[in-house]
Amino acid sequence: MSQLSFKGHTVVVTGAGGGLGKAYSLLFASRGANVVVNDFNKDAAQKVVDEIVSAGGKAVVNNSSVTDGAAVIKTAVDAFGTVTILINNAGILRDKGFKNMSDKEWDQIMEVHLKGAYACTKAAWPIFRKQKFGRIVNTASAAGLYGNFGQANYSAAKMGLATFTKTLAREGVKYNIGSICIAPMAASAMTETVMPPEMLANLKPDYVAPFVAAVCHPNGPDASGRIFEVGAGYVTEIRWERSAGTVFKTDSTFTPSAVKAKWNEIVDFSKLDYPQTMADVDIRSKLETAAKLPANPQATPPVRFDNQTVIITGAGAGLGRAYALMYSKLGANVVVNDVSEKGANAVVEEITKAGGKAAPAVCSAEDGEAIVKVALEKFGGVHILIANAGILRDKSFTSMTEQEWDIVLAVHLRGTYKCAKAVWPHFQKQKYGRIVTTCSQVGLYGNFGQANYSTAKAGIMGLTKTLAIEGKKYNIIANTIAPSAGTAMTATIWPQEMVDAFKPDFVAPVVGYLSSSANEDTTGSVFEISGGWAAQTRWQRAGGHGFPTNKPLRPEDIVAKWSVITNFNDGRAHYPTSTQEALEQIVANFGNRSDEPKAKL
């Protein structure tokens, strides 16, 4: 095929002073693009620009923070009149075991990775829409997809970017704006701190850059809304795979004990599907099936929570209230957290009138320490955290304000982090803890008008996977649910009859089982739950393609092997569950050598 040219294109690359960003800048420039080399290190950025200019290319420096997206994009418009491609690549690491991670280390990672990608994309978006063309590449990582020890902050941010990409893809489709997510593995100043030199030698950024160029070209393959893992010449795609799950009778026999009895059906992947959107499950028909079933069988011994204390955030109404009532009925002490004093007190009163034990904690979910303090003062301990608090600020990406972005990320993602952080030392000390966090189908698949919400919810999933890894040796189990239920939140977007039919009570029993001592080994997993139906969702990875590592990789090579890279049906698909497993294929490609003479770039 003819060489892909980027003549007439202007590419903004963030974090481009070294590593991957530098490789992107040099490749795009060598193919005729104008390049804005963004890096907070002005000297490093200038060196890259000098290299491009001395080779006959066009490039300028921008050394604004990526959180000032308007300034980054303004440089492109001032120098070259427009921007057509945005590579959100800037990143930092603040690795630390979760117990010792500071709020500052959490916030800095969110700021650079998530807020930076949001700010730069937000500034480029109106230009892309107007010219009816744009390409955005967001940078996730294996740590985001699978979790990784010591990277709770990083994995949260990186997984958030994966679903941010999916929402942008939906909103951009009618304007020819493509949004692609990559999880690259490459040598950089960042990976040098966590990888041995002999590995880094094989992980050249030059084996990632050609993929990015291929998917950004106007005539390149349609990769929008998709996630790819790339490194050391190995390229593959990953997607969600969901078990058929099982349906429970939606009556009083739908309990955590009933869930325990049918658990194997929920996690049975012998029948499955590959959802792309929230609409890819007919939840109405599941609810109709549920209504016709006989009473649910119960496991023995029954699942109970005697002498255990559970914290539930956002428990003044909706799902949180349903959880609180269920736990109380099954013997737990309940800390009812809500920003609404009226809501929290009403639920506490409901529980105490029925003979249960509960205490209110009226504050934001971001005030995790205060919530845990209530548990310790009133009940002497804490054993379970259900991170459920949330808000909606739905708005198309064009219209979304910075404040609407910030507040949704704060309540959902930072609130979950702060509560997990506050219970963690207690869980570690007693060598027991159960955490259930709340994602959403929007967090899995993206959704129009919910860039903030889908990013926050996906971030929670990335955080939870790392908590599961770090908690394992302390008997701390952490899982994520993606529930659909009629609540004050969904009432703003669902018809009334759906709000009435999909009761929060039909989600609570699965949460109960996951957070019980009966669940001894399911951790780091994601479950979709609605109207009596529950299923597990996991990553499926295509077999992918390994390019030879002794000759240059070109964008044209990527295009030529596209059908192999994205083939899930050739019998080679697999199911990595950890960063280590994900690395196996990449490392296996280190020795891939071609006997052909070296091609020229």
Short mmCIF file of C-alpha atoms in Angstrom, two decimals, residues 146-575:
data_model
loop_
_atom_site.label_atom_id
_atom_site.label_comp_id
_atom_site.label_asym_id
_atom_site.label_seq_id
_atom_site.Cartn_x
_atom_site.Cartn_y
_atom_site.Cartn_z
CA TYR A 146 -6.24 -5.45 35.16
CA GLY A 147 -5.13 -3.60 38.30
CA ASN A 148 -1.57 -3.64 39.64
CA PHE A 149 0.02 -3.76 43.09
CA GLY A 150 1.01 -0.31 44.37
CA GLN A 151 -0.85 1.53 41.62
CA ALA A 152 -4.37 2.13 42.95
CA ASN A 153 -4.27 5.76 41.79
CA TYR A 154 -2.73 5.00 38.39
CA SER A 155 -5.00 2.04 37.64
CA ALA A 156 -8.08 4.12 38.52
CA ALA A 157 -7.02 6.95 36.21
CA LYS A 158 -6.02 4.65 33.36
CA MET A 159 -9.24 2.59 33.44
CA GLY A 160 -11.18 5.87 33.58
CA LEU A 161 -9.55 6.88 30.30
CA ALA A 162 -10.62 3.63 28.63
CA THR A 163 -14.32 4.39 29.05
CA PHE A 164 -13.87 8.14 28.54
CA THR A 165 -12.73 7.02 25.08
CA LYS A 166 -15.90 4.97 24.51
CA THR A 167 -18.18 7.90 25.37
CA LEU A 168 -16.22 10.30 23.15
CA ALA A 169 -16.50 7.76 20.31
CA ARG A 170 -20.31 7.76 20.65
CA GLU A 171 -20.56 11.54 20.79
CA GLY A 172 -18.07 12.08 17.98
CA VAL A 173 -19.39 9.64 15.40
CA LYS A 174 -21.62 12.07 13.51
CA TYR A 175 -18.77 14.60 13.24
CA ASN A 176 -16.19 12.05 12.03
CA ILE A 177 -14.34 12.32 15.35
CA GLY A 178 -12.67 9.01 16.19
CA SER A 179 -11.58 8.21 19.72
CA ILE A 180 -9.19 5.32 20.36
CA CYS A 181 -7.73 3.89 23.57
CA ILE A 182 -4.33 2.22 23.78
CA ALA A 183 -2.67 0.42 26.66
CA PRO A 184 0.97 0.68 25.56
CA MET A 185 3.99 -1.01 27.03
CA ALA A 186 7.13 0.96 26.24
CA ALA A 187 10.39 2.15 27.74
CA SER A 188 10.19 5.68 29.14
CA ALA A 189 11.38 7.73 32.09
CA MET A 190 8.17 6.53 33.75
CA THR A 191 8.56 2.77 33.15
CA GLU A 192 12.28 2.93 34.05
CA THR A 193 11.20 3.31 37.68
CA VAL A 194 9.28 0.00 37.65
CA MET A 195 10.94 -2.26 35.05
CA PRO A 196 14.35 -3.94 34.76
CA PRO A 197 16.74 -2.62 32.03
CA GLU A 198 16.79 -5.90 30.07
CA MET A 199 13.01 -5.70 29.62
CA LEU A 200 13.08 -2.03 28.71
CA ALA A 201 15.60 -2.74 25.95
CA ASN A 202 12.91 -4.72 24.11
CA LEU A 203 10.11 -2.24 24.73
CA LYS A 204 11.01 0.46 22.25
CA PRO A 205 8.45 3.28 21.79
CA ASP A 206 9.05 2.82 18.03
CA TYR A 207 6.93 -0.34 18.25
CA VAL A 208 3.91 1.61 19.57
CA ALA A 209 4.03 4.80 17.48
CA PRO A 210 3.19 3.14 14.11
CA PHE A 211 -0.04 1.75 15.56
CA VAL A 212 -1.10 5.21 16.73
CA ALA A 213 -0.31 6.70 13.32
CA ALA A 214 -2.30 3.97 11.54
CA VAL A 215 -5.49 4.49 13.57
CA CYS A 216 -5.26 8.30 13.36
CA HIS A 217 -5.04 8.46 9.57
CA PRO A 218 -8.27 9.49 7.77
CA ASN A 219 -7.98 6.32 5.65
CA GLY A 220 -6.82 4.12 8.53
CA PRO A 221 -8.91 1.31 10.02
CA ASP A 222 -11.96 2.27 12.09
CA ALA A 223 -10.73 1.82 15.63
CA SER A 224 -13.03 4.31 17.33
CA GLY A 225 -14.39 3.33 20.74
CA ARG A 226 -12.04 0.35 20.95
CA ILE A 227 -9.16 -0.61 23.25
CA PHE A 228 -5.82 -2.01 22.09
CA GLU A 229 -2.77 -3.35 23.89
CA VAL A 230 0.49 -2.58 22.11
CA GLY A 231 4.14 -3.25 22.93
CA ALA A 232 7.36 -4.87 21.65
CA GLY A 233 5.82 -5.49 18.24
CA TYR A 234 2.75 -7.25 19.67
CA VAL A 235 -0.64 -5.67 18.93
CA THR A 236 -4.06 -6.91 20.08
CA GLU A 237 -7.58 -5.73 20.91
CA ILE A 238 -9.57 -6.37 24.08
CA ARG A 239 -13.32 -6.26 24.63
CA TRP A 240 -15.91 -7.14 27.25
CA GLU A 241 -17.31 -10.66 27.41
CA ARG A 242 -20.32 -11.37 29.61
CA SER A 243 -21.70 -14.60 31.02
CA ALA A 244 -25.37 -15.32 30.33
CA GLY A 245 -25.74 -15.18 34.10
CA THR A 246 -28.85 -16.28 35.91
CA VAL A 247 -32.27 -14.95 36.90
CA PHE A 248 -33.76 -15.03 40.40
CA LYS A 249 -37.40 -14.93 41.45
CA THR A 250 -37.93 -11.31 42.53
CA ASP A 251 -39.72 -11.90 45.81
CA SER A 252 -38.78 -12.27 49.48
CA THR A 253 -36.84 -15.48 48.69
CA PHE A 254 -34.31 -13.40 46.70
CA THR A 255 -31.67 -13.22 49.45
CA PRO A 256 -27.86 -13.43 49.70
CA SER A 257 -28.37 -17.13 50.59
CA ALA A 258 -30.26 -17.62 47.30
CA VAL A 259 -27.39 -15.95 45.44
CA LYS A 260 -24.92 -18.28 47.17
CA ALA A 261 -27.01 -21.28 46.04
CA LYS A 262 -26.85 -20.25 42.36
CA TRP A 263 -23.44 -18.54 42.32
CA ASN A 264 -21.97 -21.01 39.82
CA GLU A 265 -24.64 -20.00 37.29
CA ILE A 266 -23.72 -16.31 37.54
CA VAL A 267 -20.05 -17.01 36.77
CA ASP A 268 -20.68 -19.67 34.10
CA PHE A 269 -19.12 -18.52 30.81
CA SER A 270 -20.32 -21.48 28.74
CA LYS A 271 -23.08 -19.24 27.35
CA LEU A 272 -22.06 -15.67 26.70
CA ASP A 273 -22.38 -12.49 24.73
CA TYR A 274 -20.24 -9.50 23.71
CA PRO A 275 -22.08 -6.35 24.75
CA GLN A 276 -21.19 -3.04 23.14
CA THR A 277 -23.81 -0.83 24.78
CA MET A 278 -26.09 -0.75 27.80
CA ALA A 279 -28.96 -1.73 25.52
CA ASP A 280 -27.33 -5.08 24.67
CA VAL A 281 -29.27 -6.90 27.35
CA ASP A 282 -33.06 -7.09 27.39
CA ILE A 283 -33.57 -6.38 31.06
CA ARG A 284 -37.37 -6.17 30.68
CA SER A 285 -37.54 -9.78 29.50
CA LYS A 286 -35.25 -10.84 32.40
CA LEU A 287 -37.65 -9.18 34.82
CA GLU A 288 -40.63 -10.94 33.20
CA THR A 289 -38.80 -14.30 33.48
CA ALA A 290 -37.98 -13.55 37.12
CA ALA A 291 -41.63 -12.96 37.98
CA LYS A 292 -42.65 -16.42 36.63
CA LEU A 293 -40.00 -18.45 38.49
CA PRO A 294 -40.67 -20.58 41.58
CA ALA A 295 -39.27 -19.46 44.93
CA ASN A 296 -35.46 -19.32 45.08
CA PRO A 297 -33.65 -22.21 46.80
CA GLN A 298 -31.55 -21.11 49.80
CA ALA A 299 -27.99 -22.17 50.61
CA THR A 300 -27.17 -23.50 54.06
CA PRO A 301 -25.84 -22.27 56.33
CA PRO A 302 -27.62 -19.02 55.47
CA VAL A 303 -25.60 -15.88 54.68
CA ARG A 304 -25.75 -13.59 57.70
CA PHE A 305 -23.89 -10.59 59.12
CA ASP A 306 -24.23 -10.96 62.89
CA ASN A 307 -21.68 -8.90 64.86
CA GLN A 308 -20.45 -7.23 61.67
CA THR A 309 -20.58 -3.53 60.89
CA VAL A 310 -21.27 -2.32 57.37
CA ILE A 311 -20.75 1.18 56.03
CA ILE A 312 -23.00 2.16 53.12
CA THR A 313 -22.43 5.48 51.37
CA GLY A 314 -25.32 7.27 49.69
CA ALA A 315 -27.71 5.21 51.83
CA GLY A 316 -30.44 7.81 52.37
CA ALA A 317 -32.48 6.51 49.42
CA GLY A 318 -32.47 4.20 46.39
CA LEU A 319 -29.94 1.36 46.27
CA GLY A 320 -28.16 2.44 49.45
CA ARG A 321 -31.37 2.32 51.46
CA ALA A 322 -32.22 -1.13 50.07
CA TYR A 323 -28.77 -2.36 51.10
CA ALA A 324 -29.09 -0.86 54.58
CA LEU A 325 -32.45 -2.55 55.22
CA MET A 326 -31.17 -5.91 53.96
CA TYR A 327 -27.98 -5.89 56.07
CA SER A 328 -29.90 -4.88 59.18
CA LYS A 329 -32.43 -7.68 58.65
CA LEU A 330 -29.51 -10.14 58.40
CA GLY A 331 -27.95 -9.05 61.71
CA ALA A 332 -25.46 -6.32 60.78
CA ASN A 333 -24.86 -2.96 62.44
CA VAL A 334 -25.37 -0.36 59.71
CA VAL A 335 -23.70 3.02 59.25
CA VAL A 336 -26.01 5.01 56.99
CA ASN A 337 -24.00 7.66 55.18
CA ASP A 338 -25.68 10.39 53.14
CA VAL A 339 -25.27 14.10 52.49
CA SER A 340 -28.99 14.42 53.25
CA GLU A 341 -29.54 14.49 57.01
CA LYS A 342 -33.24 13.86 56.47
CA GLY A 343 -32.54 10.85 54.22
CA ALA A 344 -29.94 9.29 56.52
CA ASN A 345 -32.06 9.74 59.66
CA ALA A 346 -35.17 8.33 57.98
CA VAL A 347 -33.34 5.11 57.07
CA VAL A 348 -31.79 4.81 60.56
CA GLU A 349 -35.26 5.24 62.07
CA GLU A 350 -36.71 2.61 59.73
CA ILE A 351 -34.03 0.13 60.83
CA THR A 352 -34.28 0.82 64.57
CA LYS A 353 -38.10 0.61 64.50
CA ALA A 354 -37.74 -2.88 62.99
CA GLY A 355 -35.41 -3.86 65.85
CA GLY A 356 -32.11 -3.36 64.01
CA LYS A 357 -29.03 -1.31 64.82
CA ALA A 358 -28.00 1.71 62.75
CA ALA A 359 -26.29 5.08 63.04
CA PRO A 360 -26.23 8.03 60.65
CA ALA A 361 -23.05 9.59 59.20
CA VAL A 362 -24.15 12.82 57.56
CA CYS A 363 -21.35 14.03 55.29
CA SER A 364 -19.91 13.69 51.81
CA ALA A 365 -18.53 10.28 50.79
CA GLU A 366 -15.24 12.16 50.37
CA ASP A 367 -15.10 12.42 54.17
CA GLY A 368 -14.26 8.73 54.61
CA GLU A 369 -12.46 9.22 57.94
CA ALA A 370 -15.55 10.78 59.54
CA ILE A 371 -17.75 7.91 58.33
CA VAL A 372 -15.38 5.27 59.72
CA LYS A 373 -15.23 7.21 62.99
CA VAL A 374 -19.00 6.75 63.38
CA ALA A 375 -18.62 2.98 62.82
CA LEU A 376 -15.86 2.73 65.44
CA GLU A 377 -17.58 4.93 68.03
CA LYS A 378 -21.04 3.38 67.70
CA PHE A 379 -20.20 -0.25 66.97
CA GLY A 380 -16.51 -0.75 67.79
CA GLY A 381 -15.34 -1.85 64.35
CA VAL A 382 -15.95 -2.05 60.62
CA HIS A 383 -16.03 -5.14 58.37
CA ILE A 384 -17.76 -4.17 55.13
CA LEU A 385 -17.74 -1.10 52.88
CA ILE A 386 -20.41 -0.61 50.23
CA ALA A 387 -19.30 2.43 48.19
CA ASN A 388 -22.55 3.50 46.59
CA ALA A 389 -22.78 7.31 46.76
CA GLY A 390 -23.21 9.07 43.44
CA ILE A 391 -24.62 12.01 41.52
CA LEU A 392 -25.42 12.71 37.87
CA ARG A 393 -24.50 15.81 35.89
CA ASP A 394 -25.39 14.57 32.41
CA LYS A 395 -24.49 16.86 29.55
CA SER A 396 -23.17 16.38 26.02
CA PHE A 397 -19.38 16.72 25.93
CA THR A 398 -19.72 19.98 23.97
CA SER A 399 -21.84 21.53 26.72
CA MET A 400 -20.21 19.95 29.78
CA THR A 401 -18.58 22.45 32.13
CA GLU A 402 -15.37 21.89 34.05
CA GLN A 403 -17.39 22.04 37.27
CA GLU A 404 -19.75 19.28 36.02
CA TRP A 405 -16.72 17.15 35.23
CA ASP A 406 -15.00 17.81 38.57
CA ILE A 407 -17.96 17.21 40.88
CA VAL A 408 -18.90 13.85 39.33
CA LEU A 409 -15.28 12.64 39.54
CA ALA A 410 -15.06 13.88 43.13
CA VAL A 411 -18.22 12.22 44.48
CA HIS A 412 -17.92 8.90 42.64
CA LEU A 413 -14.22 8.23 42.27
CA ARG A 414 -12.58 10.27 45.00
CA GLY A 415 -15.40 9.39 47.42
CA THR A 416 -14.83 5.68 46.78
CA TYR A 417 -11.07 6.12 47.22
CA LYS A 418 -11.47 8.07 50.49
CA CYS A 419 -13.82 5.52 52.07
CA ALA A 420 -11.66 2.57 50.98
CA LYS A 421 -8.61 4.38 52.34
CA ALA A 422 -10.32 4.95 55.69
CA VAL A 423 -11.39 1.31 56.21
CA TRP A 424 -8.17 -0.20 54.83
CA PRO A 425 -5.94 -0.13 57.96
CA HIS A 426 -8.77 -1.66 60.04
CA PHE A 427 -9.34 -4.40 57.47
CA GLN A 428 -5.60 -5.13 57.27
CA LYS A 429 -5.22 -5.29 61.03
CA GLN A 430 -8.13 -7.68 61.56
CA LYS A 431 -7.21 -9.67 58.42
CA TYR A 432 -10.77 -9.39 57.16
CA GLY A 433 -12.69 -6.97 55.01
CA ARG A 434 -15.20 -6.89 52.19
CA ILE A 435 -15.58 -4.03 49.71
CA VAL A 436 -18.21 -3.66 47.02
CA THR A 437 -17.84 -0.61 44.79
CA THR A 438 -20.36 0.75 42.32
CA CYS A 439 -19.59 1.01 38.65
CA SER A 440 -22.39 1.18 36.06
CA GLN A 441 -23.05 -0.23 32.62
CA VAL A 442 -22.16 3.29 31.47
CA GLY A 443 -18.75 2.74 33.08
CA LEU A 444 -18.30 -0.42 31.02
CA TYR A 445 -19.66 0.69 27.64
CA GLY A 446 -19.72 4.49 27.66
CA ASN A 447 -22.86 6.50 26.93
CA PHE A 448 -23.81 9.67 25.11
CA GLY A 449 -23.94 12.68 27.44
CA GLN A 450 -22.14 10.95 30.31
CA ALA A 451 -18.41 11.52 29.72
CA ASN A 452 -17.92 12.56 33.36
CA TYR A 453 -19.99 9.71 34.84
CA SER A 454 -18.61 6.97 32.57
CA THR A 455 -15.03 8.05 33.33
CA ALA A 456 -15.63 8.13 37.09
CA LYS A 457 -17.38 4.76 37.09
CA ALA A 458 -14.66 3.09 35.03
CA GLY A 459 -12.07 4.63 37.35
CA ILE A 460 -13.79 2.93 40.29
CA MET A 461 -13.42 -0.40 38.47
CA GLY A 462 -9.66 0.14 37.96
CA LEU A 463 -9.24 1.12 41.62
CA THR A 464 -11.18 -1.95 42.80
CA LYS A 465 -9.06 -4.37 40.74
CA THR A 466 -5.94 -3.02 42.46
CA LEU A 467 -7.58 -3.17 45.90
CA ALA A 468 -8.39 -6.83 45.22
CA ILE A 469 -4.72 -7.52 44.42
CA GLU A 470 -3.34 -5.63 47.43
CA GLY A 471 -5.99 -6.99 49.79
CA LYS A 472 -5.59 -10.67 48.94
CA LYS A 473 -3.05 -11.58 51.62
CA TYR A 474 -5.13 -9.82 54.29
CA ASN A 475 -8.38 -11.59 53.37
CA ILE A 476 -9.74 -8.32 51.97
CA ILE A 477 -12.01 -9.06 49.03
CA ALA A 478 -13.09 -6.28 46.65
CA ASN A 479 -15.57 -6.46 43.77
CA THR A 480 -17.45 -4.05 41.54
CA ILE A 481 -21.10 -4.09 40.55
CA ALA A 482 -22.77 -2.39 37.59
CA PRO A 483 -26.39 -2.20 38.74
CA SER A 484 -29.51 -0.91 37.00
CA ALA A 485 -32.34 0.05 39.31
CA GLY A 486 -35.11 2.57 39.63
CA THR A 487 -33.71 5.33 41.86
CA ALA A 488 -33.86 9.12 42.16
CA MET A 489 -30.82 9.12 39.88
CA THR A 490 -32.27 6.95 37.09
CA ALA A 491 -35.68 8.66 37.43
CA THR A 492 -34.19 11.59 35.52
CA ILE A 493 -33.54 9.39 32.46
CA TRP A 494 -35.92 6.37 32.68
CA PRO A 495 -39.69 6.18 32.05
CA GLN A 496 -41.68 5.88 35.29
CA GLU A 497 -42.83 2.28 34.72
CA MET A 498 -39.20 1.15 34.50
CA VAL A 499 -38.31 3.04 37.67
CA ASP A 500 -41.18 1.24 39.44
CA ALA A 501 -40.36 -2.22 38.05
CA PHE A 502 -36.61 -2.31 38.60
CA LYS A 503 -36.55 -2.13 42.36
CA PRO A 504 -33.26 -1.55 44.23
CA ASP A 505 -34.25 -4.63 46.27
CA PHE A 506 -33.46 -6.73 43.19
CA VAL A 507 -29.78 -5.67 43.30
CA ALA A 508 -29.17 -5.89 47.07
CA PRO A 509 -28.93 -9.71 47.49
CA VAL A 510 -25.99 -10.01 45.06
CA VAL A 511 -24.17 -7.23 46.94
CA GLY A 512 -24.95 -9.09 50.16
CA TYR A 513 -23.38 -12.33 48.98
CA LEU A 514 -20.27 -10.62 47.53
CA SER A 515 -19.66 -8.81 50.82
CA SER A 516 -20.18 -11.85 53.05
CA SER A 517 -17.73 -14.28 54.63
CA ALA A 518 -19.40 -16.93 52.41
CA ASN A 519 -17.56 -15.32 49.48
CA GLU A 520 -14.02 -16.55 50.03
CA ASP A 521 -12.43 -16.22 46.60
CA THR A 522 -14.38 -14.07 44.14
CA THR A 523 -12.39 -10.83 44.06
CA GLY A 524 -11.43 -8.17 41.52
CA SER A 525 -14.47 -9.05 39.41
CA VAL A 526 -17.29 -7.07 37.79
CA PHE A 527 -20.97 -8.03 37.89
CA GLU A 528 -23.93 -6.58 36.01
CA ILE A 529 -27.16 -6.76 38.03
CA SER A 530 -30.72 -5.73 37.22
CA GLY A 531 -34.30 -6.86 37.86
CA GLY A 532 -33.35 -10.25 39.32
CA TRP A 533 -30.67 -10.94 36.67
CA ALA A 534 -26.97 -11.13 37.52
CA ALA A 535 -23.99 -11.86 35.26
CA GLN A 536 -20.20 -11.54 35.34
CA THR A 537 -18.31 -9.41 32.81
CA ARG A 538 -14.62 -9.96 32.03
CA TRP A 539 -11.98 -9.04 29.47
CA GLN A 540 -11.49 -11.12 26.37
CA ARG A 541 -8.32 -10.48 24.40
CA ALA A 542 -7.83 -11.34 20.74
CA GLY A 543 -4.84 -13.50 19.78
CA GLY A 544 -3.40 -10.39 18.13
CA HIS A 545 -0.30 -10.26 15.94
CA GLY A 546 3.40 -10.16 16.71
CA PHE A 547 5.55 -8.16 14.30
CA PRO A 548 9.29 -8.93 13.98
CA THR A 549 11.41 -6.94 16.42
CA ASN A 550 14.56 -6.79 14.29
CA LYS A 551 13.14 -4.47 11.66
CA PRO A 552 11.25 -1.18 11.80
CA LEU A 553 7.49 -1.36 12.22
CA ARG A 554 5.50 0.92 9.89
CA PRO A 555 1.89 2.16 10.05
CA GLU A 556 1.28 0.31 6.77
CA ASP A 557 2.24 -2.99 8.47
CA ILE A 558 -0.47 -2.38 11.08
CA VAL A 559 -3.11 -1.75 8.41
CA ALA A 560 -2.05 -4.89 6.50
CA LYS A 561 -2.55 -7.10 9.58
CA TRP A 562 -5.66 -5.36 10.94
CA SER A 563 -7.98 -8.34 10.41
CA VAL A 564 -5.58 -10.57 12.41
CA ILE A 565 -5.04 -8.02 15.20
CA THR A 566 -8.80 -7.70 15.76
CA ASN A 567 -9.86 -11.32 15.23
CA PHE A 568 -11.60 -12.75 18.31
CA ASN A 569 -12.92 -15.83 16.52
CA ASP A 570 -9.83 -17.69 15.31
CA GLY A 571 -9.44 -19.84 18.42
CA ARG A 572 -6.57 -17.76 19.86
CA ALA A 573 -8.60 -15.42 22.09
CA HIS A 574 -7.68 -15.57 25.79
CA TYR A 575 -8.58 -14.06 29.15
#
